[in-house]
Amino acid sequence: MKALIIGAAGFVGGYLMDHLQRDLHWDVAATKLAQEKIARAGVDVYDLDILDCEAIVRLLDAVQPDYIFHLAAQSSVALSWKNPNLTIDINVKGTANVLEALRAAKRPARLLLIGSGEEYGHVLPEEVPIGEDNTLRPGNIYAATKATQNMLGSIYARAYQLDVLMVRAFNHIGPEQRPMFVVADFCKQVADIEKGKSDPVMRVGNLAARRDFTDVRDVVRAYALLVQRGEAGQVYNVGSGRAVSIQQLLDQILAYARVKIDVQVDSARLRPVDVPIIEADIRKLHTATGWQPEIPLAQTIRQTLDYWRGAEE
Ligand code: A2R
């Protein structure tokens, strides 16, 4: 099997390359932006900006993949508020380009579009756990672009019989994630305090919110299973199926800290829109693939903290 990962220089891309190459022994090609770096033996690396549709067609004809994983995105909710047009360009126009390129490519391939649990947005307590058919009420620009991406995918699957399937991935976490996401942020703060680089005070946002966290290595395993066993035109939630509060996460992270740390609520970290609980219904994914999460939250937290303890700056 030959896989092409578009947008492989980000957080998920590294883990997906590892899984496809090392565990599944597939041939792997990967794209990055010109200024990014991917150093991985045995992976064919190409520069690609998804805003250039013709470049995507040329790449697909050169690589001739069986499976395409579309990870390229503006993936930050915070940046989507600051720069909506950039987010719309990359996540909506970029995805439209990928779909058009696949339609124009000489050889058919199966495409997995990576959406987000954020698409569900303002989830009502009685809607939890959230199934794929739940109404989407995106609460931020990033979520709206991912909901649009998903709709484009299902339209192309139906209108052109394109072999496209979609996921809505809930929070995924692990070593190497950027500290704009909560677990990486907390672990980095603890590591900085332990190194004496900051005062022994953790700055936190809303601790009551409950979210569905999955280790990124479990997430990429689900993606690979879905391209093999999922159904074209369908959307699948990818999550743990179990919500934990940010307070519980914080308590676990602090339990591993080597020094005593105080906690302080920082109003700058409170998001403009917050939803009390988000938890995925993962039965559809499990039925299609047999997948279930394997890596316990405590292990992910320990490894993420160790990553930040060793991180150079
Ligand atoms: O924004 P950068 O410089 O970090 O580059 C990101 C890259 N990217 C692009 N690639 C091709 N053409 C573009 N016009 C373009 N703009 C940005 O896509 C980054 O290297 C990659 C996405 O990686 P991350 O931001 O680290 O996302 P992550 O956590 O790997 O998530 C993968 C997917 C995304 O679609 C998320 O929205 C979804 O999973 O949750």
mmCIF file of C-alpha atoms and ligand atoms in Angstrom:
data_model
loop_
_atom_site.group_PDB
_atom_site.id
_atom_site.type_symbol
_atom_site.label_atom_id
_atom_site.label_comp_id
_atom_site.label_asym_id
_atom_site.label_seq_id
_atom_site.Cartn_x
_atom_site.Cartn_y
_atom_site.Cartn_z
ATOM 1 C CA MET A 1 0.000 0.000 0.000
ATOM 2 C CA LYS A 2 1.126 3.525 -0.713
ATOM 3 C CA ALA A 3 -0.031 6.398 1.476
ATOM 4 C CA LEU A 4 0.290 10.131 0.930
ATOM 5 C CA ILE A 5 0.078 12.377 3.991
ATOM 6 C CA ILE A 6 -0.696 16.001 3.140
ATOM 7 C CA GLY A 7 0.460 18.352 5.915
ATOM 8 C CA ALA A 8 2.786 15.837 7.569
ATOM 9 C CA ALA A 9 5.107 18.300 9.339
ATOM 10 C CA GLY A 10 2.576 19.005 12.096
ATOM 11 C CA PHE A 11 1.832 17.223 15.360
ATOM 12 C CA VAL A 12 -0.232 14.331 13.984
ATOM 13 C CA GLY A 13 1.826 13.857 10.800
ATOM 14 C CA GLY A 14 4.913 12.552 12.603
ATOM 15 C CA TYR A 15 2.933 9.920 14.470
ATOM 16 C CA LEU A 16 0.997 8.915 11.348
ATOM 17 C CA MET A 17 4.225 8.512 9.348
ATOM 18 C CA ASP A 18 5.658 6.327 12.126
ATOM 19 C CA HIS A 19 2.575 4.127 12.317
ATOM 20 C CA LEU A 20 2.158 3.595 8.564
ATOM 21 C CA GLN A 21 5.852 2.929 7.999
ATOM 22 C CA ARG A 22 6.886 1.048 11.120
ATOM 23 C CA ASP A 23 3.732 -0.840 12.098
ATOM 24 C CA LEU A 24 1.977 -1.348 8.747
ATOM 25 C CA HIS A 25 5.052 -1.397 6.444
ATOM 26 C CA TRP A 26 3.365 0.832 3.850
ATOM 27 C CA ASP A 27 5.226 3.056 1.402
ATOM 28 C CA VAL A 28 4.822 6.595 2.675
ATOM 29 C CA ALA A 29 5.029 9.926 0.869
ATOM 30 C CA ALA A 30 4.534 13.136 2.815
ATOM 31 C CA THR A 31 4.093 16.825 2.084
ATOM 32 C CA LYS A 32 5.177 19.875 4.031
ATOM 33 C CA LEU A 33 5.326 23.617 3.478
ATOM 34 C CA ALA A 34 8.594 24.852 1.931
ATOM 35 C CA GLN A 35 9.802 26.341 5.239
ATOM 36 C CA GLU A 36 9.018 23.198 7.287
ATOM 37 C CA LYS A 37 11.270 20.189 7.921
ATOM 38 C CA ILE A 38 10.609 16.452 7.825
ATOM 39 C CA ALA A 39 13.602 14.192 8.362
ATOM 40 C CA ARG A 40 12.533 10.565 8.123
ATOM 41 C CA ALA A 41 14.429 7.800 6.420
ATOM 42 C CA GLY A 42 12.413 6.058 3.744
ATOM 43 C CA VAL A 43 9.672 8.700 3.442
ATOM 44 C CA ASP A 44 9.481 10.611 0.139
ATOM 45 C CA VAL A 45 9.013 14.242 1.134
ATOM 46 C CA TYR A 46 7.531 16.912 -1.159
ATOM 47 C CA ASP A 47 6.869 20.615 -0.712
ATOM 48 C CA LEU A 48 3.201 21.444 -1.216
ATOM 49 C CA ASP A 49 0.969 24.412 -0.486
ATOM 50 C CA ILE A 50 -2.644 23.246 -0.689
ATOM 51 C CA LEU A 51 -3.683 26.689 -1.920
ATOM 52 C CA ASP A 52 -2.142 25.645 -5.281
ATOM 53 C CA CYS A 53 -4.608 23.172 -6.796
ATOM 54 C CA GLU A 54 -2.522 22.363 -9.874
ATOM 55 C CA ALA A 55 0.451 21.503 -7.687
ATOM 56 C CA ILE A 56 -1.749 18.978 -5.846
ATOM 57 C CA VAL A 57 -2.803 17.364 -9.150
ATOM 58 C CA ARG A 58 0.851 17.109 -10.253
ATOM 59 C CA LEU A 59 1.780 15.563 -6.920
ATOM 60 C CA LEU A 60 -1.030 12.990 -7.010
ATOM 61 C CA ASP A 61 -0.023 11.972 -10.538
ATOM 62 C CA ALA A 62 3.619 11.653 -9.470
ATOM 63 C CA VAL A 63 2.995 9.733 -6.225
ATOM 64 C CA GLN A 64 -0.042 7.642 -7.276
ATOM 65 C CA PRO A 65 -1.123 6.846 -3.708
ATOM 66 C CA ASP A 66 -3.757 4.313 -2.685
ATOM 67 C CA TYR A 67 -4.679 6.335 0.390
ATOM 68 C CA ILE A 68 -4.455 10.073 1.088
ATOM 69 C CA PHE A 69 -4.585 11.523 4.603
ATOM 70 C CA HIS A 70 -5.388 15.254 4.524
ATOM 71 C CA LEU A 71 -3.935 16.760 7.708
ATOM 72 C CA ALA A 72 -2.904 20.180 6.351
ATOM 73 C CA ALA A 73 -4.780 22.863 8.227
ATOM 74 C CA GLN A 74 -4.768 26.027 10.231
ATOM 75 C CA SER A 75 -5.488 24.021 13.374
ATOM 76 C CA SER A 76 -5.610 26.653 16.111
ATOM 77 C CA VAL A 77 -8.948 27.926 17.446
ATOM 78 C CA ALA A 78 -7.220 30.977 18.951
ATOM 79 C CA LEU A 79 -5.571 31.908 15.627
ATOM 80 C CA SER A 80 -8.889 31.373 13.817
ATOM 81 C CA TRP A 81 -10.393 34.257 15.838
ATOM 82 C CA LYS A 82 -7.404 36.456 15.033
ATOM 83 C CA ASN A 83 -7.148 35.527 11.371
ATOM 84 C CA PRO A 84 -10.458 34.161 10.033
ATOM 85 C CA ASN A 85 -9.584 34.682 6.364
ATOM 86 C CA LEU A 86 -6.357 32.693 6.597
ATOM 87 C CA THR A 87 -8.242 29.907 8.399
ATOM 88 C CA ILE A 88 -10.964 29.882 5.738
ATOM 89 C CA ASP A 89 -8.386 29.912 2.926
ATOM 90 C CA ILE A 90 -6.427 26.934 4.255
ATOM 91 C CA ASN A 91 -9.220 24.830 5.743
ATOM 92 C CA VAL A 92 -11.998 25.476 3.211
ATOM 93 C CA LYS A 93 -10.360 26.533 -0.069
ATOM 94 C CA GLY A 94 -7.399 24.222 0.602
ATOM 95 C CA THR A 95 -9.722 21.246 1.111
ATOM 96 C CA ALA A 96 -11.747 22.189 -1.990
ATOM 97 C CA ASN A 97 -8.435 22.145 -3.884
ATOM 98 C CA VAL A 98 -7.569 18.687 -2.547
ATOM 99 C CA LEU A 99 -11.009 17.382 -3.577
ATOM 100 C CA GLU A 100 -10.781 18.977 -7.041
ATOM 101 C CA ALA A 101 -7.257 17.614 -7.473
ATOM 102 C CA LEU A 102 -8.421 14.116 -6.593
ATOM 103 C CA ARG A 103 -11.186 14.439 -9.164
ATOM 104 C CA ALA A 104 -8.649 15.496 -11.788
ATOM 105 C CA ALA A 105 -5.995 12.909 -10.855
ATOM 106 C CA LYS A 106 -5.269 10.127 -13.330
ATOM 107 C CA ARG A 107 -5.531 7.346 -10.748
ATOM 108 C CA PRO A 108 -8.325 7.075 -8.161
ATOM 109 C CA ALA A 109 -7.375 7.090 -4.492
ATOM 110 C CA ARG A 110 -9.181 6.990 -1.161
ATOM 111 C CA LEU A 111 -9.117 10.287 0.767
ATOM 112 C CA LEU A 112 -9.538 10.765 4.516
ATOM 113 C CA LEU A 113 -10.487 14.310 5.582
ATOM 114 C CA ILE A 114 -9.633 15.161 9.175
ATOM 115 C CA GLY A 115 -12.346 17.220 10.824
ATOM 116 C CA SER A 116 -12.820 18.032 14.482
ATOM 117 C CA GLY A 117 -15.083 17.385 17.455
ATOM 118 C CA GLU A 118 -15.212 21.208 17.615
ATOM 119 C CA GLU A 119 -17.703 21.023 14.723
ATOM 120 C CA TYR A 120 -20.450 19.967 17.167
ATOM 121 C CA GLY A 121 -19.911 23.215 19.077
ATOM 122 C CA HIS A 122 -22.704 24.076 21.510
ATOM 123 C CA VAL A 123 -23.552 20.559 22.611
ATOM 124 C CA LEU A 124 -26.572 20.210 24.889
ATOM 125 C CA PRO A 125 -26.154 18.012 27.984
ATOM 126 C CA GLU A 126 -28.813 15.560 26.694
ATOM 127 C CA GLU A 127 -26.871 15.118 23.425
ATOM 128 C CA VAL A 128 -23.855 13.587 25.200
ATOM 129 C CA PRO A 129 -22.236 11.289 24.107
ATOM 130 C CA ILE A 130 -22.374 13.019 20.721
ATOM 131 C CA GLY A 131 -23.177 10.865 17.709
ATOM 132 C CA GLU A 132 -22.214 11.707 14.139
ATOM 133 C CA ASP A 133 -25.796 12.713 13.230
ATOM 134 C CA ASN A 134 -25.985 15.353 15.971
ATOM 135 C CA THR A 135 -26.757 18.894 14.810
ATOM 136 C CA LEU A 136 -23.573 20.893 14.208
ATOM 137 C CA ARG A 137 -23.510 24.247 16.014
ATOM 138 C CA PRO A 138 -19.906 25.392 15.536
ATOM 139 C CA GLY A 139 -18.936 28.020 18.090
ATOM 140 C CA ASN A 140 -15.762 29.396 16.532
ATOM 141 C CA ILE A 141 -14.235 30.114 13.132
ATOM 142 C CA TYR A 142 -11.995 27.021 13.143
ATOM 143 C CA ALA A 143 -14.988 24.787 13.899
ATOM 144 C CA ALA A 144 -17.035 26.392 11.118
ATOM 145 C CA THR A 145 -14.266 25.761 8.577
ATOM 146 C CA LYS A 146 -13.961 22.117 9.631
ATOM 147 C CA ALA A 147 -17.741 21.649 9.419
ATOM 148 C CA THR A 148 -17.576 23.110 5.908
ATOM 149 C CA GLN A 149 -14.683 20.802 5.000
ATOM 150 C CA ASN A 150 -16.775 17.857 6.116
ATOM 151 C CA MET A 151 -19.799 18.962 4.095
ATOM 152 C CA LEU A 152 -17.634 19.420 1.002
ATOM 153 C CA GLY A 153 -16.307 15.889 1.485
ATOM 154 C CA SER A 154 -19.747 14.338 1.641
ATOM 155 C CA ILE A 155 -20.957 16.385 -1.345
ATOM 156 C CA TYR A 156 -17.991 15.237 -3.465
ATOM 157 C CA ALA A 157 -18.534 11.637 -2.368
ATOM 158 C CA ARG A 158 -22.187 11.774 -3.425
ATOM 159 C CA ALA A 159 -22.008 13.992 -6.512
ATOM 160 C CA TYR A 160 -18.878 12.496 -8.083
ATOM 161 C CA GLN A 161 -18.695 9.093 -6.366
ATOM 162 C CA LEU A 162 -15.319 10.191 -5.071
ATOM 163 C CA ASP A 163 -13.878 7.794 -2.486
ATOM 164 C CA VAL A 164 -13.806 10.236 0.438
ATOM 165 C CA LEU A 165 -14.455 9.624 4.098
ATOM 166 C CA MET A 166 -14.371 12.013 6.997
ATOM 167 C CA VAL A 167 -13.476 11.961 10.674
ATOM 168 C CA ARG A 168 -14.301 14.281 13.510
ATOM 169 C CA ALA A 169 -11.328 13.952 15.826
ATOM 170 C CA PHE A 170 -11.799 15.011 19.434
ATOM 171 C CA ASN A 171 -8.900 16.399 21.527
ATOM 172 C CA HIS A 172 -5.748 14.440 20.837
ATOM 173 C CA ILE A 173 -2.688 14.765 22.993
ATOM 174 C CA GLY A 174 0.878 13.528 23.362
ATOM 175 C CA PRO A 175 4.556 14.430 23.331
ATOM 176 C CA GLU A 176 5.546 17.099 20.761
ATOM 177 C CA GLN A 177 2.163 18.815 20.704
ATOM 178 C CA ARG A 178 2.452 22.598 20.678
ATOM 179 C CA PRO A 179 1.713 24.298 24.024
ATOM 180 C CA MET A 180 -1.342 26.158 22.693
ATOM 181 C CA PHE A 181 -3.272 22.973 23.601
ATOM 182 C CA VAL A 182 -4.179 22.383 27.235
ATOM 183 C CA VAL A 183 -2.222 19.241 28.210
ATOM 184 C CA ALA A 184 0.955 20.384 26.450
ATOM 185 C CA ASP A 185 0.509 23.828 27.991
ATOM 186 C CA PHE A 186 0.179 22.477 31.552
ATOM 187 C CA CYS A 187 3.075 20.013 31.114
ATOM 188 C CA LYS A 188 5.339 22.751 29.711
ATOM 189 C CA GLN A 189 4.472 25.026 32.632
ATOM 190 C CA VAL A 190 5.358 22.266 35.140
ATOM 191 C CA ALA A 191 8.632 21.510 33.329
ATOM 192 C CA ASP A 192 9.557 25.224 33.237
ATOM 193 C CA ILE A 193 8.844 25.531 36.973
ATOM 194 C CA GLU A 194 10.938 22.426 37.728
ATOM 195 C CA LYS A 195 13.818 23.908 35.697
ATOM 196 C CA GLY A 196 13.551 27.128 37.768
ATOM 197 C CA LYS A 197 12.593 29.104 34.642
ATOM 198 C CA SER A 198 9.313 30.375 36.133
ATOM 199 C CA ASP A 199 7.634 31.001 39.498
ATOM 200 C CA PRO A 200 5.908 27.961 41.059
ATOM 201 C CA VAL A 201 2.472 29.073 39.838
ATOM 202 C CA MET A 202 0.356 27.322 37.182
ATOM 203 C CA ARG A 203 -1.825 29.659 35.130
ATOM 204 C CA VAL A 204 -5.041 27.986 34.044
ATOM 205 C CA GLY A 205 -8.343 28.758 32.286
ATOM 206 C CA ASN A 206 -11.749 27.141 32.828
ATOM 207 C CA LEU A 207 -11.157 23.968 34.883
ATOM 208 C CA ALA A 208 -14.787 22.789 34.942
ATOM 209 C CA ALA A 209 -15.034 22.063 31.194
ATOM 210 C CA ARG A 210 -15.060 18.316 30.432
ATOM 211 C CA ARG A 211 -13.458 17.139 27.219
ATOM 212 C CA ASP A 212 -12.696 13.868 25.430
ATOM 213 C CA PHE A 213 -8.918 13.230 25.228
ATOM 214 C CA THR A 214 -7.186 10.490 23.220
ATOM 215 C CA ASP A 215 -3.494 9.717 22.801
ATOM 216 C CA VAL A 216 -2.330 10.792 19.330
ATOM 217 C CA ARG A 217 -0.892 7.296 18.731
ATOM 218 C CA ASP A 218 -4.350 5.785 19.209
ATOM 219 C CA VAL A 219 -5.785 8.471 16.916
ATOM 220 C CA VAL A 220 -3.467 7.690 13.996
ATOM 221 C CA ARG A 221 -4.211 3.981 14.411
ATOM 222 C CA ALA A 222 -7.909 4.815 13.981
ATOM 223 C CA TYR A 223 -7.157 6.832 10.812
ATOM 224 C CA ALA A 224 -5.248 3.930 9.250
ATOM 225 C CA LEU A 225 -8.018 1.463 10.127
ATOM 226 C CA LEU A 226 -10.654 3.779 8.689
ATOM 227 C CA VAL A 227 -9.020 4.093 5.270
ATOM 228 C CA GLN A 228 -8.933 0.300 5.145
ATOM 229 C CA ARG A 229 -12.372 -0.500 6.566
ATOM 230 C CA GLY A 230 -14.488 2.672 6.577
ATOM 231 C CA GLU A 231 -17.281 3.447 4.131
ATOM 232 C CA ALA A 232 -17.038 6.201 1.496
ATOM 233 C CA GLY A 233 -19.172 9.269 2.226
ATOM 234 C CA GLN A 234 -19.404 8.472 5.945
ATOM 235 C CA VAL A 235 -18.272 10.523 8.955
ATOM 236 C CA TYR A 236 -16.695 8.845 11.982
ATOM 237 C CA ASN A 237 -16.029 10.298 15.434
ATOM 238 C CA VAL A 238 -12.538 9.550 16.731
ATOM 239 C CA GLY A 239 -12.249 10.000 20.495
ATOM 240 C CA SER A 240 -11.934 8.067 23.725
ATOM 241 C CA GLY A 241 -15.676 8.115 24.434
ATOM 242 C CA ARG A 242 -14.988 9.361 27.962
ATOM 243 C CA ALA A 243 -14.914 13.000 29.064
ATOM 244 C CA VAL A 244 -12.564 14.170 31.799
ATOM 245 C CA SER A 245 -12.533 17.616 33.367
ATOM 246 C CA ILE A 246 -9.622 19.984 32.888
ATOM 247 C CA GLN A 247 -9.408 19.959 36.700
ATOM 248 C CA GLN A 248 -8.823 16.158 36.646
ATOM 249 C CA LEU A 249 -6.111 16.599 34.017
ATOM 250 C CA LEU A 250 -4.474 19.325 36.054
ATOM 251 C CA ASP A 251 -4.583 17.191 39.220
ATOM 252 C CA GLN A 252 -2.908 14.265 37.405
ATOM 253 C CA ILE A 253 -0.216 16.504 35.924
ATOM 254 C CA LEU A 254 0.450 18.167 39.299
ATOM 255 C CA ALA A 255 0.642 14.738 40.953
ATOM 256 C CA TYR A 256 3.704 14.002 38.758
ATOM 257 C CA ALA A 257 5.356 17.366 39.451
ATOM 258 C CA ARG A 258 8.642 17.236 41.395
ATOM 259 C CA VAL A 259 8.029 20.576 43.152
ATOM 260 C CA LYS A 260 5.067 22.175 44.921
ATOM 261 C CA ILE A 261 3.002 24.331 42.545
ATOM 262 C CA ASP A 262 0.161 26.803 43.208
ATOM 263 C CA VAL A 263 -2.736 27.206 40.759
ATOM 264 C CA GLN A 264 -4.003 30.596 39.574
ATOM 265 C CA VAL A 265 -6.927 31.286 37.224
ATOM 266 C CA ASP A 266 -5.761 33.559 34.390
ATOM 267 C CA SER A 267 -8.635 35.442 32.721
ATOM 268 C CA ALA A 268 -6.664 35.585 29.437
ATOM 269 C CA ARG A 269 -6.929 31.792 29.255
ATOM 270 C CA LEU A 270 -10.731 31.745 29.484
ATOM 271 C CA ARG A 271 -12.045 31.141 25.945
ATOM 272 C CA PRO A 272 -14.789 33.502 24.664
ATOM 273 C CA VAL A 273 -17.165 30.564 24.152
ATOM 274 C CA ASP A 274 -17.163 27.445 26.298
ATOM 275 C CA VAL A 275 -19.277 24.293 26.355
ATOM 276 C CA PRO A 276 -19.513 22.343 29.642
ATOM 277 C CA ILE A 277 -19.100 18.819 28.276
ATOM 278 C CA ILE A 278 -17.927 17.268 25.012
ATOM 279 C CA GLU A 279 -17.760 13.478 24.790
ATOM 280 C CA ALA A 280 -17.741 11.387 21.627
ATOM 281 C CA ASP A 281 -20.010 8.467 20.839
ATOM 282 C CA ILE A 282 -17.462 6.140 19.208
ATOM 283 C CA ARG A 283 -19.697 3.159 18.431
ATOM 284 C CA LYS A 284 -19.702 3.814 14.682
ATOM 285 C CA LEU A 285 -15.898 3.771 14.522
ATOM 286 C CA HIS A 286 -15.719 0.683 16.727
ATOM 287 C CA THR A 287 -18.307 -1.186 14.630
ATOM 288 C CA ALA A 288 -16.542 -0.332 11.359
ATOM 289 C CA THR A 289 -12.989 -1.082 12.480
ATOM 290 C CA GLY A 290 -12.881 -2.782 15.894
ATOM 291 C CA TRP A 291 -10.779 0.167 17.134
ATOM 292 C CA GLN A 292 -10.680 1.186 20.738
ATOM 293 C CA PRO A 293 -8.246 3.405 22.618
ATOM 294 C CA GLU A 294 -5.336 1.520 24.193
ATOM 295 C CA ILE A 295 -3.037 4.077 25.797
ATOM 296 C CA PRO A 296 -4.200 5.190 29.278
ATOM 297 C CA LEU A 297 -4.464 8.925 29.947
ATOM 298 C CA ALA A 298 -1.947 8.664 32.806
ATOM 299 C CA GLN A 299 0.689 7.266 30.401
ATOM 300 C CA THR A 300 0.115 10.038 27.852
ATOM 301 C CA ILE A 301 0.404 12.665 30.578
ATOM 302 C CA ARG A 302 3.618 11.163 31.988
ATOM 303 C CA GLN A 303 5.219 10.955 28.540
ATOM 304 C CA THR A 304 4.129 14.486 27.613
ATOM 305 C CA LEU A 305 5.587 15.832 30.858
ATOM 306 C CA ASP A 306 8.845 13.919 30.256
ATOM 307 C CA TYR A 307 8.959 15.357 26.723
ATOM 308 C CA TRP A 308 8.779 18.927 28.097
ATOM 309 C CA ARG A 309 11.333 18.124 30.808
ATOM 310 C CA GLY A 310 13.783 17.170 28.050
ATOM 311 C CA ALA A 311 12.779 19.888 25.567
ATOM 312 C CA GLU A 312 15.480 22.408 24.604
ATOM 313 C CA GLU A 313 14.562 26.022 23.921
HETATM 314 O O1 A2R B 1 0.687 26.245 9.999
HETATM 315 P P1 A2R B 1 2.001 25.498 9.967
HETATM 316 O O2 A2R B 1 3.141 26.293 9.387
HETATM 317 O O3 A2R B 1 2.322 24.816 11.267
HETATM 318 O O4 A2R B 1 1.819 24.314 8.853
HETATM 319 C C1 A2R B 1 0.739 23.400 8.987
HETATM 320 C C2 A2R B 1 0.366 22.824 7.632
HETATM 321 N N1 A2R B 1 -0.242 23.820 6.740
HETATM 322 C C3 A2R B 1 -0.277 23.682 5.400
HETATM 323 N N2 A2R B 1 0.127 22.699 4.591
HETATM 324 C C4 A2R B 1 -0.036 22.871 3.266
HETATM 325 N N3 A2R B 1 -0.574 23.965 2.701
HETATM 326 C C5 A2R B 1 -0.985 24.994 3.477
HETATM 327 N N4 A2R B 1 -1.511 26.094 2.900
HETATM 328 C C6 A2R B 1 -0.861 24.875 4.888
HETATM 329 N N5 A2R B 1 -1.135 25.690 5.948
HETATM 330 C C7 A2R B 1 -0.753 25.037 7.063
HETATM 331 O O5 A2R B 1 -0.492 21.745 7.986
HETATM 332 C C8 A2R B 1 1.107 22.132 9.734
HETATM 333 O O6 A2R B 1 2.394 21.676 9.450
HETATM 334 C C9 A2R B 1 0.068 21.138 9.170
HETATM 335 C C10 A2R B 1 -1.036 20.847 10.171
HETATM 336 O O7 A2R B 1 -0.441 20.401 11.350
HETATM 337 P P2 A2R B 1 -0.858 20.922 12.808
HETATM 338 O O8 A2R B 1 -1.247 22.361 12.751
HETATM 339 O O9 A2R B 1 0.226 20.516 13.768
HETATM 340 O O10 A2R B 1 -2.169 20.091 13.078
HETATM 341 P P3 A2R B 1 -2.249 18.614 13.743
HETATM 342 O O11 A2R B 1 -2.355 18.772 15.216
HETATM 343 O O12 A2R B 1 -1.190 17.747 13.170
HETATM 344 O O13 A2R B 1 -3.676 18.169 13.236
HETATM 345 C C11 A2R B 1 -3.856 17.492 12.001
HETATM 346 C C12 A2R B 1 -5.303 17.648 11.586
HETATM 347 C C13 A2R B 1 -5.668 19.101 11.284
HETATM 348 O O14 A2R B 1 -6.508 19.071 10.153
HETATM 349 C C14 A2R B 1 -6.408 19.538 12.493
HETATM 350 O O15 A2R B 1 -7.300 20.588 12.193
HETATM 351 C C15 A2R B 1 -7.151 18.247 12.863
HETATM 352 O O16 A2R B 1 -6.184 17.216 12.610
HETATM 353 O O17 A2R B 1 -7.516 18.205 14.222
#
